[in-house]
Amino acid sequence: MRVPLSWLREYVDLPATETGRDVQAKLVSAGLEVETVEPLGADLKGPLVVGRVLTIEELEGFKKPIRFCTVDVGTANGTGEPQEIVCGARNFAVGDKVVVVLPGAVLPGNFAIAARKTYGKTSHGMICSGDELGMGDDGSHGIIVLPPETEVGKDAVELLELVDEVLDIAVTANRGDCLSIRGVAREVAIAYGLPLRDPALIDVPAPNAFGYPVQVSEPMGCDRFTARTVTGLSPEARSPIWLTRRLQKVGMRPISLAVDITNYVMMEIGQPLHAYDRSLVQGTIGVRRAGEGERIVTLDGVTRELHAEDLVITDDRGPIGLAGVMGGANTEIADHEAAENGGASTTDVVIEAAHFDAVSIARTARRHKLSSEASRRFERGVDPQAAAAAAQRTVDLLVLLAGGTADAGVTEIIAPSGPHTISVPANHPDKVAGVEYGRETVVRRLQEIGCDVYGQDELIVTVPSWRPDLAEVNDLAEEVIRLEGYENLPSTLPKAPSGRGLTHRQRLHRRVGRALAGSGYVEAPNYPFIGEQVFDQLGLDADDPARRVVRLTNPLNDEEPALRTSLLPGLLAALRRNDGRGSHDLALFETGLVFLPQEEQRVAGHLPVDRRPTEEEIASLDAVLSAQPRHVAVVLAGAREQAGWWGKGRPADWADAVEAARAVAREAGAELVVRSGQYGPWHPGRCARLLVVVDGAERVVGHAGELHPRVLKALGLPSRTSAMELDLDVLEQVGDDTPQAPSISAFPVATQDVALVVDRFVPHAEVEAALREGAGELLEGIRLFDVYENAEQLGEGRKSLAYALRFRAGDRTLTVDEASAARDAAVALAGERTGAVLRG
């Protein structure tokens, strides 16, 4: 792939001082093989100007035709007089604008120009052909004839873009994206850390029913086909100089304006295109496999017998092109030369931009020994998403340069397909390379090549459409390593890291997950994105702090443009989804980050790219970020215990949600205080506030209980759904998870049961706390084993709480009187604080 540096600069703002050699070094470091950098016009010295042929005198008596010409070069020769030049070419006439090299100039190959006598005349310069200027063949095989509007005396070096540098890149079979200026420009932009102006990012009209009819009978071979029509092309329109020069620099021969434009867009965007003469296409364009015995005459004039596996483009007559390889001669674009020779010039064209199966195209090209620029690209992988943009770019250029009119119809046939995603550990490139890149570097490098990356320790990577070669985790690792520089890889053997183990936070995170899984919960991670309408569905107050969210500037889904402040929306959506699919007995949990915006919104500064950021710069960036505490949440619905031959089952209820909170607190080594509460989505009579003591003061760290019926209806949840959410970071802060050996006493336990009657609104937690404090240090354990309500026996608005108390001393066997005294003290304090009285 030949890549002119001047063309690259159109899409990447390279520093003016950067040379082709500098770009070569960058690309080689990034893993591309730049074989040579060809300096165009390096040995070219002026004056080289535009001239107008004034007269032509045919010289007789020589073995070959010779012409003596006078040419107006303006003031370029210092006199303003016509320049006398002897020339043997015959493809120009009086009045034509040509390229004239004057005495004193040096052409490529160190060919010095001076006035000299030849064929009986003195020639003061030379009228140039493309080969003499190092431009290559322009299709004329003679003198360069410029457009009539070209200014006489203008510097032809600048006009013809003769001074440039061309990088010759050996593109490997897996990097089809680099067979385009767009793909190489992306690599250059990454290498220099500069933005890319993607030529494929243009406005494209939506498909409609008015486009040229197309029928794809082989969607496995052609998963995308775009057809556009342009009418009214001017027969006199020629390819402008800038267009032909760019084609020549990349190694293509200019042919005609329509063909040149399709080739130009192919080299620019990487999408092969084909232009059909609309007047020669009969009926619907189709895509199918060839029939045995079918034949086609391709554009190179060869009659080819088709194979049943060949993918062909057809009209009502039969094949009109080998799909992805070469078009057919029966719909070929007729250029102006054909019109000059008495033929009809093409004025209406149908543009094809399609995406074909790489294997199918490769086999067809090899079967017919017909390798083309199009087949080379399809074999290596073409961006399917670029077809519509390439077709639009072609239409725009035909309208601009050929005076055509774009037809309003847009045909686009697309076979359904999803993006390719790969799950890769964030440290996988580190392991492959033996270098610690870090998650941020891995994510950044993958994003630079166009990947969408999500996740923390495990990254979910969505591969860009232009990189079909990224198929598995090692492909992603290779991308990170090459962009970080193969030369930066150490020459030592990788060493296994010492076992530092998990952090305290990681250990707690895992213990909590194991504890909840052991209690029958299933982990259900969710995306951290929410829509703000969910706060209304959860019944949060208008001034609730949870309504303050961090909004994304580029959300994946417009309906979920914010980061979550609670784990419940995602978990409840997962519960609803599973319940709708027939799983009605559900217990789900999730541990994850929530995002709480700061009171004062600040904008992060830009970190430097030419050096490592300082600790202060990184700290200033962290200070702008929102708080991201880790929460744990559970949701339950249906049966908590299944019914069977062993007995009745039990539905999940608010008590299970509270017990899940207690289990989490136990793993954190924190003492959880449970009190009656009321908040947001929970039922006001079945909601518990979860508190811990922080620096001597109680702090609410979560809620648990049964959800409000209005919330259940708004979210479409099963009846009696319960939920719990806790701030795991606060539990870690106050907890002491140091392992404690159990104390085993050789003395027997003394048990005492008490039944206390209290008002119905008195929480069990307050009664238990009073009993525990009143019983003193002899109390080993307390358990509520019965709750009884009966207005006739207890009175209206009263309930009975029955507790089992266990007493034990570490140095003696307790007497009945000691156990009874401790029990009485406990009952007395409970009566004083909660109004409890012994039942009976």
PDB file of C-alpha atoms in Angstrom, residues 92-93 148 152 228 286 308 354 358 397-398 425 441 458 461 463 465 481 515 528-529 647 708 713 727 767 784 807:
ATOM      1  CA  PHE A  92      -1.332  18.196 -28.193  1.00  0.00           C
ATOM      2  CA  ALA A  93      -2.520  21.014 -30.415  1.00  0.00           C
ATOM      3  CA  PRO A 148      -7.958  24.873 -20.388  1.00  0.00           C
ATOM      4  CA  VAL A 152      -0.164  30.388 -17.923  1.00  0.00           C
ATOM      5  CA  ARG A 228     -26.934   4.825  -5.342  1.00  0.00           C
ATOM      6  CA  GLY A 286     -29.012  -9.333  -8.000  1.00  0.00           C
ATOM      7  CA  ALA A 308     -20.953 -22.811  -8.796  1.00  0.00           C
ATOM      8  CA  ALA A 354     -21.195  -3.891  -0.902  1.00  0.00           C
ATOM      9  CA  ALA A 358     -13.790 -12.728   2.582  1.00  0.00           C
ATOM     10  CA  LEU A 397     -17.650  13.674  -5.933  1.00  0.00           C
ATOM     11  CA  LEU A 398     -19.655  12.780  -9.053  1.00  0.00           C
ATOM     12  CA  PRO A 425      -8.848  -9.994  31.855  1.00  0.00           C
ATOM     13  CA  THR A 441      -3.241   1.613  29.618  1.00  0.00           C
ATOM     14  CA  GLU A 458     -12.659  -8.426  33.452  1.00  0.00           C
ATOM     15  CA  VAL A 461     -14.330  -5.395  24.602  1.00  0.00           C
ATOM     16  CA  VAL A 463     -14.351  -4.870  18.448  1.00  0.00           C
ATOM     17  CA  SER A 465     -16.221  -2.998  12.524  1.00  0.00           C
ATOM     18  CA  ILE A 481       1.778  -4.516  23.153  1.00  0.00           C
ATOM     19  CA  ALA A 515     -21.750 -15.784  52.365  1.00  0.00           C
ATOM     20  CA  PRO A 528     -24.083   0.777  35.996  1.00  0.00           C
ATOM     21  CA  PHE A 529     -26.416   2.824  33.776  1.00  0.00           C
ATOM     22  CA  GLY A 647     -43.240 -30.130  55.152  1.00  0.00           C
ATOM     23  CA  HIS A 708     -44.183  -0.889  48.628  1.00  0.00           C
ATOM     24  CA  LYS A 713     -46.852  -2.124  40.296  1.00  0.00           C
ATOM     25  CA  ASP A 727     -22.934   0.569  52.076  1.00  0.00           C
ATOM     26  CA  VAL A 767     -36.676  -5.262  73.550  1.00  0.00           C
ATOM     27  CA  LEU A 784     -36.574 -14.682  69.730  1.00  0.00           C
ATOM     28  CA  PHE A 807     -26.529 -18.007  80.741  1.00  0.00           C
TER      29      PHE A 807
END
